[in-house]
mmCIF file of C-alpha atoms in Angstrom:
data_model
loop_
_atom_site.group_PDB
_atom_site.id
_atom_site.type_symbol
_atom_site.label_atom_id
_atom_site.label_comp_id
_atom_site.label_asym_id
_atom_site.label_seq_id
_atom_site.Cartn_x
_atom_site.Cartn_y
_atom_site.Cartn_z
ATOM 1 C CA MET A 1 25.172 259.595 104.619
ATOM 2 C CA ILE A 2 23.436 261.149 101.609
ATOM 3 C CA SER A 3 25.706 262.620 98.984
ATOM 4 C CA SER A 4 25.045 264.310 95.674
ATOM 5 C CA ALA A 5 23.866 262.057 92.842
ATOM 6 C CA PRO A 6 23.118 262.503 89.131
ATOM 7 C CA HIS A 7 19.828 264.321 88.718
ATOM 8 C CA ASP A 8 18.472 262.668 85.573
ATOM 9 C CA ALA A 9 16.546 259.413 85.797
ATOM 10 C CA GLU A 10 18.780 257.504 83.386
ATOM 11 C CA SER A 11 21.994 258.264 85.278
ATOM 12 C CA LEU A 12 20.379 257.398 88.573
ATOM 13 C CA ALA A 13 19.253 254.074 87.135
ATOM 14 C CA VAL A 14 22.736 253.308 85.798
ATOM 15 C CA GLY A 15 24.263 253.880 89.223
ATOM 16 C CA ALA A 16 21.557 251.880 90.962
ATOM 17 C CA LEU A 17 22.051 248.981 88.558
ATOM 18 C CA GLN A 18 25.773 249.060 89.310
ATOM 19 C CA TRP A 19 25.036 248.757 93.025
ATOM 20 C CA LEU A 20 22.459 246.033 92.421
ATOM 21 C CA LEU A 21 24.872 243.899 90.389
ATOM 22 C CA LYS A 22 27.543 244.284 93.062
ATOM 23 C CA ALA A 23 25.017 243.123 95.678
ATOM 24 C CA ALA A 24 24.430 239.813 93.856
ATOM 25 C CA ARG A 25 25.657 236.586 95.381
ATOM 26 C CA GLY A 26 26.891 233.722 93.240
ATOM 27 C CA THR A 27 25.213 230.335 93.670
ATOM 28 C CA ASP A 28 26.170 226.935 92.314
ATOM 29 C CA ASN A 29 24.165 227.628 89.179
ATOM 30 C CA GLY A 30 23.324 231.309 89.078
ATOM 31 C CA LEU A 31 22.897 234.576 90.984
ATOM 32 C CA ALA A 32 20.715 235.467 93.956
ATOM 33 C CA TRP A 33 19.994 238.506 96.077
ATOM 34 C CA SER A 34 19.391 238.918 99.788
ATOM 35 C CA GLU A 35 17.171 241.618 101.257
ATOM 36 C CA THR A 36 20.229 243.778 101.952
ATOM 37 C CA PRO A 37 23.875 243.119 101.089
ATOM 38 C CA ALA A 38 24.672 242.634 104.787
ATOM 39 C CA VAL A 39 22.265 239.695 105.045
ATOM 40 C CA GLU A 40 23.895 236.385 104.156
ATOM 41 C CA HIS A 41 20.711 234.433 103.426
ATOM 42 C CA THR A 42 19.308 235.065 99.934
ATOM 43 C CA THR A 43 15.598 234.988 99.194
ATOM 44 C CA PRO A 44 13.815 234.174 95.919
ATOM 45 C CA ASP A 45 10.645 236.212 96.478
ATOM 46 C CA VAL A 46 9.459 239.411 94.792
ATOM 47 C CA TYR A 47 9.097 241.617 97.858
ATOM 48 C CA ARG A 48 12.634 241.275 99.215
ATOM 49 C CA GLY A 49 14.771 239.272 96.850
ATOM 50 C CA THR A 50 15.733 237.785 93.521
ATOM 51 C CA SER A 51 12.336 237.599 91.800
ATOM 52 C CA GLY A 52 11.886 241.313 92.417
ATOM 53 C CA VAL A 53 15.297 242.096 90.939
ATOM 54 C CA LEU A 54 14.615 240.274 87.662
ATOM 55 C CA PRO A 55 12.057 242.767 86.221
ATOM 56 C CA ALA A 56 14.479 245.646 86.828
ATOM 57 C CA LEU A 57 17.263 243.783 85.033
ATOM 58 C CA LEU A 58 14.969 243.031 82.101
ATOM 59 C CA ASP A 59 13.930 246.671 81.848
ATOM 60 C CA ALA A 60 17.588 247.661 81.947
ATOM 61 C CA TRP A 61 18.493 245.248 79.166
ATOM 62 C CA ARG A 62 15.707 246.516 76.957
ATOM 63 C CA TYR A 63 16.614 250.143 77.637
ATOM 64 C CA PHE A 64 20.391 249.976 77.322
ATOM 65 C CA GLY A 65 20.924 246.844 75.224
ATOM 66 C CA ASP A 66 23.722 245.893 77.630
ATOM 67 C CA ASP A 67 24.068 242.113 77.807
ATOM 68 C CA ARG A 68 25.370 242.302 81.389
ATOM 69 C CA TYR A 69 21.787 242.825 82.500
ATOM 70 C CA ALA A 70 20.421 239.993 80.377
ATOM 71 C CA ASP A 71 23.118 237.637 81.669
ATOM 72 C CA ALA A 72 22.377 238.589 85.283
ATOM 73 C CA ALA A 73 18.648 238.057 84.678
ATOM 74 C CA LEU A 74 19.247 234.614 83.187
ATOM 75 C CA ARG A 75 21.504 233.595 86.063
ATOM 76 C CA GLY A 76 19.028 235.005 88.576
ATOM 77 C CA ALA A 77 16.224 233.033 86.940
ATOM 78 C CA ARG A 78 18.186 229.829 87.465
ATOM 79 C CA SER A 79 18.463 230.451 91.200
ATOM 80 C CA VAL A 80 14.737 231.268 91.409
ATOM 81 C CA ALA A 81 13.879 228.091 89.514
ATOM 82 C CA GLU A 82 15.941 226.012 91.916
ATOM 83 C CA ALA A 83 14.084 227.490 94.893
ATOM 84 C CA VAL A 84 10.506 226.845 93.709
ATOM 85 C CA ASP A 85 9.968 223.358 95.144
ATOM 86 C CA ASN A 86 11.235 224.197 98.609
ATOM 87 C CA TRP A 87 9.748 227.674 99.031
ATOM 88 C CA GLU A 88 6.725 227.202 101.280
ATOM 89 C CA ASP A 89 4.954 230.508 100.684
ATOM 90 C CA SER A 90 2.703 230.685 97.622
ATOM 91 C CA GLY A 91 1.876 234.407 97.387
ATOM 92 C CA LEU A 92 2.534 236.969 94.654
ATOM 93 C CA TYR A 93 4.939 239.145 96.616
ATOM 94 C CA THR A 94 6.002 236.511 99.102
ATOM 95 C CA GLY A 95 6.168 233.208 97.287
ATOM 96 C CA VAL A 96 5.919 230.887 94.318
ATOM 97 C CA ALA A 97 3.283 232.902 92.431
ATOM 98 C CA GLY A 98 5.629 235.868 92.192
ATOM 99 C CA MET A 99 8.482 233.567 91.248
ATOM 100 C CA ALA A 100 6.367 232.254 88.358
ATOM 101 C CA VAL A 101 5.731 235.835 87.177
ATOM 102 C CA ALA A 102 9.441 236.674 87.276
ATOM 103 C CA LEU A 103 10.396 233.499 85.413
ATOM 104 C CA ARG A 104 7.693 234.090 82.797
ATOM 105 C CA GLY A 105 9.076 237.593 82.298
ATOM 106 C CA VAL A 106 12.570 236.244 81.606
ATOM 107 C CA HIS A 107 11.087 233.797 79.122
ATOM 108 C CA ARG A 108 9.065 236.469 77.305
ATOM 109 C CA VAL A 109 11.722 239.157 77.157
ATOM 110 C CA LEU A 110 14.839 237.049 76.565
ATOM 111 C CA GLY A 111 13.280 233.996 74.932
ATOM 112 C CA ASP A 112 14.846 231.657 77.478
ATOM 113 C CA THR A 113 12.985 228.359 77.237
ATOM 114 C CA ALA A 114 14.430 227.081 80.508
ATOM 115 C CA ALA A 115 12.875 230.032 82.343
ATOM 116 C CA GLY A 116 9.579 229.325 80.585
ATOM 117 C CA ALA A 117 9.658 225.679 81.656
ATOM 118 C CA SER A 118 10.467 226.770 85.196
ATOM 119 C CA ALA A 119 7.504 229.169 85.186
ATOM 120 C CA ASP A 120 5.271 226.297 84.088
ATOM 121 C CA HIS A 121 6.651 224.183 86.906
ATOM 122 C CA ALA A 122 5.979 226.946 89.420
ATOM 123 C CA LEU A 123 2.352 226.980 88.256
ATOM 124 C CA ASP A 124 2.228 223.196 88.691
ATOM 125 C CA VAL A 125 3.445 223.652 92.253
ATOM 126 C CA LEU A 126 0.726 226.242 92.887
ATOM 127 C CA ARG A 127 -1.949 223.916 91.528
ATOM 128 C CA SER A 128 -0.751 221.097 93.759
ATOM 129 C CA ARG A 129 -1.016 223.316 96.836
ATOM 130 C CA PHE A 130 -4.570 224.514 96.204
ATOM 131 C CA ASP A 131 -6.803 223.086 98.935
ATOM 132 C CA GLY A 132 -10.135 223.757 97.246
ATOM 133 C CA ALA A 133 -10.465 227.284 98.625
ATOM 134 C CA GLY A 134 -7.012 228.804 98.623
ATOM 135 C CA TRP A 135 -3.398 228.528 99.668
ATOM 136 C CA ASN A 136 -3.553 230.120 103.116
ATOM 137 C CA ASP A 137 -6.008 232.125 105.201
ATOM 138 C CA TYR A 138 -5.103 235.457 103.564
ATOM 139 C CA TYR A 139 -7.562 237.156 101.217
ATOM 140 C CA GLU A 140 -5.332 240.085 100.258
ATOM 141 C CA LEU A 141 -3.039 240.800 97.315
ATOM 142 C CA LEU A 142 0.489 240.555 98.717
ATOM 143 C CA ALA A 143 0.328 237.017 100.113
ATOM 144 C CA GLY A 144 -3.207 235.775 99.548
ATOM 145 C CA ASN A 145 -5.541 234.492 96.855
ATOM 146 C CA ALA A 146 -5.947 237.859 95.125
ATOM 147 C CA GLY A 147 -2.273 238.110 94.223
ATOM 148 C CA ILE A 148 -2.087 234.453 93.223
ATOM 149 C CA ALA A 149 -5.032 234.992 90.874
ATOM 150 C CA LEU A 150 -3.215 237.904 89.219
ATOM 151 C CA ALA A 151 -0.027 235.859 88.905
ATOM 152 C CA ALA A 152 -1.895 232.968 87.283
ATOM 153 C CA LEU A 153 -3.562 235.378 84.877
ATOM 154 C CA GLU A 154 -0.239 237.008 83.982
ATOM 155 C CA CYS A 155 1.262 233.568 83.332
ATOM 156 C CA GLY A 156 -1.610 232.500 81.085
ATOM 157 C CA ASP A 157 -3.505 230.111 83.369
ATOM 158 C CA LEU A 158 -7.059 231.462 83.362
ATOM 159 C CA ASP A 159 -8.476 228.347 85.011
ATOM 160 C CA LEU A 160 -6.180 228.691 88.023
ATOM 161 C CA ALA A 161 -6.916 232.409 88.202
ATOM 162 C CA GLN A 162 -10.659 231.706 88.370
ATOM 163 C CA ARG A 163 -10.212 229.074 91.050
ATOM 164 C CA ALA A 164 -8.213 231.588 93.080
ATOM 165 C CA VAL A 165 -11.045 234.158 93.094
ATOM 166 C CA ASP A 166 -14.008 231.810 93.548
ATOM 167 C CA ARG A 167 -13.899 232.129 97.339
ATOM 168 C CA TYR A 168 -14.616 235.864 97.330
ATOM 169 C CA ALA A 169 -18.323 235.624 96.521
ATOM 170 C CA ARG A 170 -18.790 233.313 99.527
ATOM 171 C CA THR A 171 -16.723 235.397 101.929
ATOM 172 C CA ALA A 172 -17.808 238.940 101.005
ATOM 173 C CA GLU A 173 -19.266 240.871 103.931
ATOM 174 C CA PRO A 174 -22.151 243.227 102.992
ATOM 175 C CA THR A 175 -21.778 246.859 104.020
ATOM 176 C CA ALA A 176 -24.031 249.886 103.646
ATOM 177 C CA ALA A 177 -22.450 250.757 100.286
ATOM 178 C CA GLY A 178 -21.175 247.431 98.930
ATOM 179 C CA VAL A 179 -18.986 244.633 100.270
ATOM 180 C CA HIS A 180 -15.589 244.153 101.859
ATOM 181 C CA TRP A 181 -13.382 241.307 103.098
ATOM 182 C CA GLU A 182 -11.131 240.363 105.967
ATOM 183 C CA ILE A 183 -7.410 240.658 105.348
ATOM 184 C CA ARG A 184 -7.230 237.094 106.631
ATOM 185 C CA ALA A 185 -9.550 234.750 108.469
ATOM 186 C CA GLY A 186 -10.335 236.111 111.934
ATOM 187 C CA ALA A 187 -8.700 239.525 111.491
ATOM 188 C CA VAL A 188 -10.770 242.335 113.022
ATOM 189 C CA PRO A 189 -9.852 245.570 111.172
ATOM 190 C CA ARG A 190 -11.082 245.798 107.605
ATOM 191 C CA LEU A 191 -8.361 247.256 105.414
ATOM 192 C CA HIS A 192 -9.318 249.158 102.273
ATOM 193 C CA HIS A 193 -6.393 249.629 99.925
ATOM 194 C CA MET A 194 -4.257 247.759 97.413
ATOM 195 C CA ALA A 195 -1.688 245.715 99.298
ATOM 196 C CA HIS A 196 -3.781 244.146 102.054
ATOM 197 C CA GLY A 197 -7.306 245.427 101.632
ATOM 198 C CA THR A 198 -10.482 245.437 99.589
ATOM 199 C CA LEU A 199 -9.082 247.238 96.544
ATOM 200 C CA GLY A 200 -6.408 244.599 96.003
ATOM 201 C CA ILE A 201 -9.180 241.996 95.883
ATOM 202 C CA VAL A 202 -11.207 244.269 93.598
ATOM 203 C CA HIS A 203 -8.236 244.459 91.235
ATOM 204 C CA ALA A 204 -8.008 240.670 91.019
ATOM 205 C CA LEU A 205 -11.763 240.196 90.572
ATOM 206 C CA ALA A 206 -11.966 242.813 87.838
ATOM 207 C CA ALA A 207 -8.913 241.525 85.955
ATOM 208 C CA VAL A 208 -9.983 237.878 86.070
ATOM 209 C CA GLY A 209 -13.608 238.761 85.385
ATOM 210 C CA ARG A 210 -12.674 240.635 82.227
ATOM 211 C CA ALA A 211 -10.330 237.893 80.996
ATOM 212 C CA ALA A 212 -12.850 235.110 81.684
ATOM 213 C CA ASP A 213 -15.923 237.067 80.536
ATOM 214 C CA ARG A 214 -17.397 236.647 84.017
ATOM 215 C CA PRO A 215 -19.866 239.488 84.751
ATOM 216 C CA ASP A 216 -20.414 238.039 88.237
ATOM 217 C CA LEU A 217 -16.782 238.705 89.142
ATOM 218 C CA VAL A 218 -16.875 242.204 87.656
ATOM 219 C CA ASP A 219 -20.070 242.986 89.580
ATOM 220 C CA LEU A 220 -18.443 241.779 92.807
ATOM 221 C CA ALA A 221 -15.418 243.960 92.071
ATOM 222 C CA SER A 222 -17.711 246.949 91.566
ATOM 223 C CA ALA A 223 -19.411 246.288 94.904
ATOM 224 C CA GLY A 224 -16.050 246.134 96.677
ATOM 225 C CA ALA A 225 -14.924 249.368 95.061
ATOM 226 C CA ALA A 226 -18.218 251.029 95.993
ATOM 227 C CA ASP A 227 -17.597 250.252 99.660
ATOM 228 C CA VAL A 228 -14.168 251.889 99.538
ATOM 229 C CA VAL A 229 -15.457 254.925 97.620
ATOM 230 C CA SER A 230 -18.119 255.451 100.288
ATOM 231 C CA ARG A 231 -15.358 255.921 102.871
ATOM 232 C CA ASN A 232 -13.774 258.922 101.137
ATOM 233 C CA GLU A 233 -12.904 261.637 103.658
ATOM 234 C CA ALA A 234 -11.572 264.214 101.202
ATOM 235 C CA ARG A 235 -13.435 267.037 99.504
ATOM 236 C CA PRO A 236 -15.761 265.980 96.658
ATOM 237 C CA ASP A 237 -12.986 266.614 94.126
ATOM 238 C CA GLY A 238 -10.397 264.552 96.059
ATOM 239 C CA PHE A 239 -10.002 260.998 97.289
ATOM 240 C CA LEU A 240 -8.598 259.985 100.651
ATOM 241 C CA VAL A 241 -9.756 256.833 102.439
ATOM 242 C CA PRO A 242 -8.472 255.793 105.875
ATOM 243 C CA HIS A 243 -6.028 252.953 106.330
ATOM 244 C CA SER A 244 -8.589 250.712 108.058
ATOM 245 C CA ASP A 245 -11.894 250.562 109.939
ATOM 246 C CA PRO A 246 -11.831 250.332 112.838
ATOM 247 C CA GLN A 247 -8.501 252.111 112.663
ATOM 248 C CA GLN A 248 -5.743 249.569 113.208
ATOM 249 C CA GLN A 249 -3.953 250.586 116.375
ATOM 250 C CA HIS A 250 -0.239 250.683 115.772
ATOM 251 C CA GLU A 251 2.259 253.447 116.443
ATOM 252 C CA LYS A 252 3.587 253.372 112.876
ATOM 253 C CA ILE A 253 0.231 253.559 111.087
ATOM 254 C CA GLU A 254 -1.197 256.919 110.068
ATOM 255 C CA ARG A 255 -4.881 257.197 109.251
ATOM 256 C CA HIS A 256 -4.273 258.427 105.695
ATOM 257 C CA ASN A 257 -1.553 257.410 103.259
ATOM 258 C CA TYR A 258 -0.675 258.333 99.692
ATOM 259 C CA GLY A 259 1.472 255.450 98.414
ATOM 260 C CA TRP A 260 0.708 252.324 96.415
ATOM 261 C CA CYS A 261 0.181 249.958 99.343
ATOM 262 C CA HIS A 262 -2.287 251.756 101.632
ATOM 263 C CA GLY A 263 -3.077 254.968 99.842
ATOM 264 C CA THR A 264 -4.301 257.051 96.972
ATOM 265 C CA ALA A 265 -1.589 256.211 94.423
ATOM 266 C CA GLY A 266 -2.537 252.525 94.640
ATOM 267 C CA ASP A 267 -6.264 253.318 94.683
ATOM 268 C CA ALA A 268 -5.802 255.139 91.375
ATOM 269 C CA GLN A 269 -4.359 251.991 89.797
ATOM 270 C CA VAL A 270 -7.495 250.018 90.688
ATOM 271 C CA PHE A 271 -9.732 252.763 89.300
ATOM 272 C CA ARG A 272 -7.597 252.825 86.129
ATOM 273 C CA LEU A 273 -8.291 249.126 85.694
ATOM 274 C CA LEU A 274 -12.006 249.579 86.316
ATOM 275 C CA SER A 275 -11.995 252.357 83.707
ATOM 276 C CA HIS A 276 -10.854 249.747 81.167
ATOM 277 C CA VAL A 277 -13.144 246.954 82.372
ATOM 278 C CA LEU A 278 -16.255 249.134 82.732
ATOM 279 C CA ALA A 279 -15.507 251.559 79.934
ATOM 280 C CA ASP A 280 -19.064 252.932 79.718
ATOM 281 C CA ASP A 281 -19.134 254.097 83.339
ATOM 282 C CA PRO A 282 -17.708 257.633 83.767
ATOM 283 C CA ALA A 283 -17.413 257.193 87.540
ATOM 284 C CA TRP A 284 -14.105 255.315 87.316
ATOM 285 C CA PRO A 285 -12.080 257.809 85.250
ATOM 286 C CA ALA A 286 -13.523 260.552 87.460
ATOM 287 C CA LEU A 287 -12.138 258.719 90.498
ATOM 288 C CA VAL A 288 -8.732 258.430 88.807
ATOM 289 C CA GLU A 289 -8.800 262.222 88.382
ATOM 290 C CA ARG A 290 -9.687 262.724 92.039
ATOM 291 C CA CYS A 291 -6.874 260.424 93.149
ATOM 292 C CA TRP A 292 -4.414 262.258 90.922
ATOM 293 C CA ARG A 293 -5.353 265.676 92.297
ATOM 294 C CA THR A 294 -5.109 264.374 95.855
ATOM 295 C CA VAL A 295 -1.637 262.891 95.391
ATOM 296 C CA VAL A 296 -0.256 265.949 93.590
ATOM 297 C CA ASN A 297 -1.544 268.254 96.348
ATOM 298 C CA SER A 298 -0.641 265.979 99.273
ATOM 299 C CA GLY A 299 2.809 267.355 100.029
ATOM 300 C CA VAL A 300 4.550 264.260 98.660
ATOM 301 C CA PRO A 301 7.532 263.869 98.345
ATOM 302 C CA ARG A 302 8.312 266.508 101.004
ATOM 303 C CA ARG A 303 8.809 265.068 104.470
ATOM 304 C CA ILE A 304 6.685 267.632 106.204
ATOM 305 C CA ARG A 305 6.451 265.852 109.550
ATOM 306 C CA PRO A 306 8.000 262.782 111.210
ATOM 307 C CA GLY A 307 6.598 259.646 109.665
ATOM 308 C CA PHE A 308 4.818 261.384 106.788
ATOM 309 C CA TRP A 309 6.995 260.282 103.876
ATOM 310 C CA ASP A 310 9.926 258.125 104.893
ATOM 311 C CA ASN A 311 10.134 255.701 101.986
ATOM 312 C CA ASN A 312 11.696 255.987 98.547
ATOM 313 C CA GLY A 313 10.423 252.590 97.394
ATOM 314 C CA ARG A 314 7.683 251.373 95.128
ATOM 315 C CA CYS A 315 5.408 249.913 97.810
ATOM 316 C CA CYS A 316 4.675 252.918 100.008
ATOM 317 C CA GLY A 317 7.133 255.516 98.784
ATOM 318 C CA THR A 318 8.166 257.893 96.050
ATOM 319 C CA ALA A 319 8.763 255.309 93.315
ATOM 320 C CA GLY A 320 5.189 254.030 93.581
ATOM 321 C CA VAL A 321 3.885 257.563 93.100
ATOM 322 C CA LEU A 322 6.304 258.001 90.187
ATOM 323 C CA ALA A 323 4.681 254.962 88.558
ATOM 324 C CA LEU A 324 1.318 256.745 88.654
ATOM 325 C CA ALA A 325 2.842 259.983 87.348
ATOM 326 C CA CYS A 326 4.347 258.080 84.413
ATOM 327 C CA ASP A 327 0.984 256.478 83.676
ATOM 328 C CA ARG A 328 -0.578 259.895 83.839
ATOM 329 C CA GLN A 329 1.905 261.341 81.368
ATOM 330 C CA VAL A 330 1.258 258.558 78.851
ATOM 331 C CA GLU A 331 -2.525 258.629 79.173
ATOM 332 C CA HIS A 332 -3.234 262.335 79.725
ATOM 333 C CA GLY A 333 -0.015 264.235 79.019
ATOM 334 C CA ASP A 334 -0.022 266.026 82.369
ATOM 335 C CA GLY A 335 2.205 263.920 84.648
ATOM 336 C CA ARG A 336 5.629 265.150 83.559
ATOM 337 C CA ASP A 337 6.056 268.076 85.957
ATOM 338 C CA PHE A 338 5.162 266.035 89.024
ATOM 339 C CA ALA A 339 7.278 263.118 87.806
ATOM 340 C CA ASP A 340 10.230 265.489 87.512
ATOM 341 C CA VAL A 341 9.688 266.591 91.116
ATOM 342 C CA LEU A 342 9.685 262.967 92.264
ATOM 343 C CA VAL A 343 12.852 262.107 90.332
ATOM 344 C CA ALA A 344 14.608 265.176 91.718
ATOM 345 C CA ASP A 345 13.689 264.071 95.226
ATOM 346 C CA LEU A 346 15.055 260.584 94.579
ATOM 347 C CA ALA A 347 18.245 262.173 93.281
ATOM 348 C CA ALA A 348 18.592 264.318 96.402
ATOM 349 C CA ARG A 349 18.086 261.333 98.698
ATOM 350 C CA ALA A 350 20.384 258.924 96.896
ATOM 351 C CA THR A 351 23.672 257.732 98.317
ATOM 352 C CA THR A 352 26.380 257.709 95.655
ATOM 353 C CA ASP A 353 29.919 256.350 95.903
ATOM 354 C CA GLY A 354 32.226 253.899 94.175
ATOM 355 C CA ASP A 355 29.686 251.086 94.633
ATOM 356 C CA GLY A 356 27.004 252.971 92.716
ATOM 357 C CA VAL A 357 23.681 254.572 93.702
ATOM 358 C CA ARG A 358 21.186 253.294 96.261
ATOM 359 C CA TRP A 359 18.454 254.458 98.566
ATOM 360 C CA SER A 360 17.839 253.927 102.261
ATOM 361 C CA ASN A 361 14.392 254.177 103.738
ATOM 362 C CA PHE A 362 13.894 255.951 107.061
ATOM 363 C CA GLU A 363 12.090 255.023 110.260
ATOM 364 C CA HIS A 364 11.930 258.008 112.589
ATOM 365 C CA ARG A 365 10.922 255.858 115.583
ATOM 366 C CA GLU A 366 14.014 253.666 115.298
ATOM 367 C CA THR A 367 17.627 254.378 116.255
ATOM 368 C CA PRO A 368 19.458 254.607 113.942
ATOM 369 C CA SER A 369 16.694 255.893 111.700
ATOM 370 C CA ASP A 370 18.368 255.232 108.350
ATOM 371 C CA LEU A 371 17.623 251.666 107.295
ATOM 372 C CA ALA A 372 20.033 249.571 105.253
ATOM 373 C CA PRO A 373 19.555 249.922 101.471
ATOM 374 C CA ALA A 374 17.409 247.041 100.210
ATOM 375 C CA THR A 375 17.578 245.240 96.882
ATOM 376 C CA GLY A 376 14.054 244.027 96.124
ATOM 377 C CA TRP A 377 10.964 245.200 94.307
ATOM 378 C CA ALA A 378 8.709 246.540 97.048
ATOM 379 C CA MET A 379 10.960 248.500 99.412
ATOM 380 C CA GLY A 380 14.247 248.307 97.555
ATOM 381 C CA ASN A 381 16.286 249.569 94.658
ATOM 382 C CA ALA A 382 14.895 247.210 92.010
ATOM 383 C CA GLY A 383 11.458 248.788 92.180
ATOM 384 C CA ILE A 384 12.945 252.279 92.033
ATOM 385 C CA ILE A 385 15.069 251.391 88.982
ATOM 386 C CA ARG A 386 12.044 250.219 87.036
ATOM 387 C CA GLU A 387 10.218 253.545 87.478
ATOM 388 C CA LEU A 388 13.333 255.634 86.768
ATOM 389 C CA LEU A 389 13.852 253.803 83.488
ATOM 390 C CA ARG A 390 10.245 254.286 82.503
ATOM 391 C CA HIS A 391 10.475 258.003 83.244
ATOM 392 C CA ALA A 392 13.632 258.143 81.131
ATOM 393 C CA ARG A 393 11.881 256.397 78.224
ATOM 394 C CA ILE A 394 8.938 258.772 78.394
ATOM 395 C CA THR A 395 11.191 261.817 78.614
ATOM 396 C CA ALA A 396 13.146 260.682 75.550
ATOM 397 C CA ASN A 397 9.933 259.886 73.625
ATOM 398 C CA ARG A 398 10.876 256.232 73.509
ATOM 399 C CA ASP A 399 8.596 253.261 74.186
ATOM 400 C CA PRO A 400 6.818 254.111 77.459
ATOM 401 C CA GLY A 401 5.623 250.574 78.179
ATOM 402 C CA TYR A 402 6.949 247.947 80.534
ATOM 403 C CA ALA A 403 9.510 245.278 79.741
ATOM 404 C CA VAL A 404 7.743 243.138 82.313
ATOM 405 C CA PRO A 405 4.136 244.223 82.924
ATOM 406 C CA PHE A 406 3.576 243.532 86.597
ATOM 407 C CA PRO A 407 0.235 241.889 87.450
ATOM 408 C CA ASP A 408 -1.026 244.588 89.815
ATOM 409 C CA HIS A 409 -0.200 247.501 87.491
ATOM 410 C CA PRO A 410 -2.633 248.054 84.581
ATOM 411 C CA PRO A 411 -0.965 248.814 81.236
ATOM 412 C CA THR A 412 -1.327 252.310 79.887
ATOM 413 C CA GLY A 413 -3.891 252.839 77.169
#
């Protein structure tokens, strides 16, 4: 049941951190989180578990200066480090690459040398698993080579990042406007957006190409982006590209989305990056503007029909749009009003009691429709906390940057 919650971002974050700390499970040598408190088995990955919690704890420590958060982050890093060798998945959101990013963040923010050594070891594990082309048959950002390239880049291994993106020139499929890729080998629909589609690959190619001074990678990124731009179905001043072509047939997939994973808020992040990489081309900032107008006028965060906006999280929900609004406020000074609307919606949808504050996502085709509150970065409270704290910093005219800059989110300029 939803009850009233504090309406300012800082108070919401405090309550959510309280709930998150209570959800932790002690291990022999640290702390770990499961996807939801009701699930016994903990997971070290970014999407659902401990590695996704660590950036939120680091942000909290930097914001509040409360050593409880630093201690929890250090103990969480120990449990992640212990899981690296036996965790079979290698992806950014799903595996060892994301674990390396989380451990590197603990090292950078808290100066913990053990976490730094563990991040180095995680990179060693990734190198040992590389088969000459990749780590699995996924091309996309969440689990595939694109995300692993971004993780390697974030952790300072430019050579590994370049090896991770080398396959994309060979596997690009020409289209009328540019190129695109399969989500994984043999998959029929071509997806277009950040999490699983062409723009996630574009993000990796552009980031690695800039860092390595590789014009060939930047040109390939531009060709991938051009394909997606050609699919715009909004007015000339907007930007709205379908989920997939041919449209993936699934009862829970709408043709158009607005979140980070399959929609305009995530598209804007790729165009923000391209604005930095290709600074002389006015097309990319113009596309950021079109994405921004589309999101603001989309109806988000109102739930105007069943299935339209059921998620509070960072992946495909309100927190991911809040991230863009915060970027907008820092870079252009015009994101505050919409950010306030998003925070007010999160406040109205929060559950608050003696355990703290948390959010449940909603699936209108399931019974019961309210899903259990999750802990992690993508669909859970950790990702929401990070954006609430950033909004609070911006509102208070404090440092608007990130304690842990996540690899798929360009820094503000």
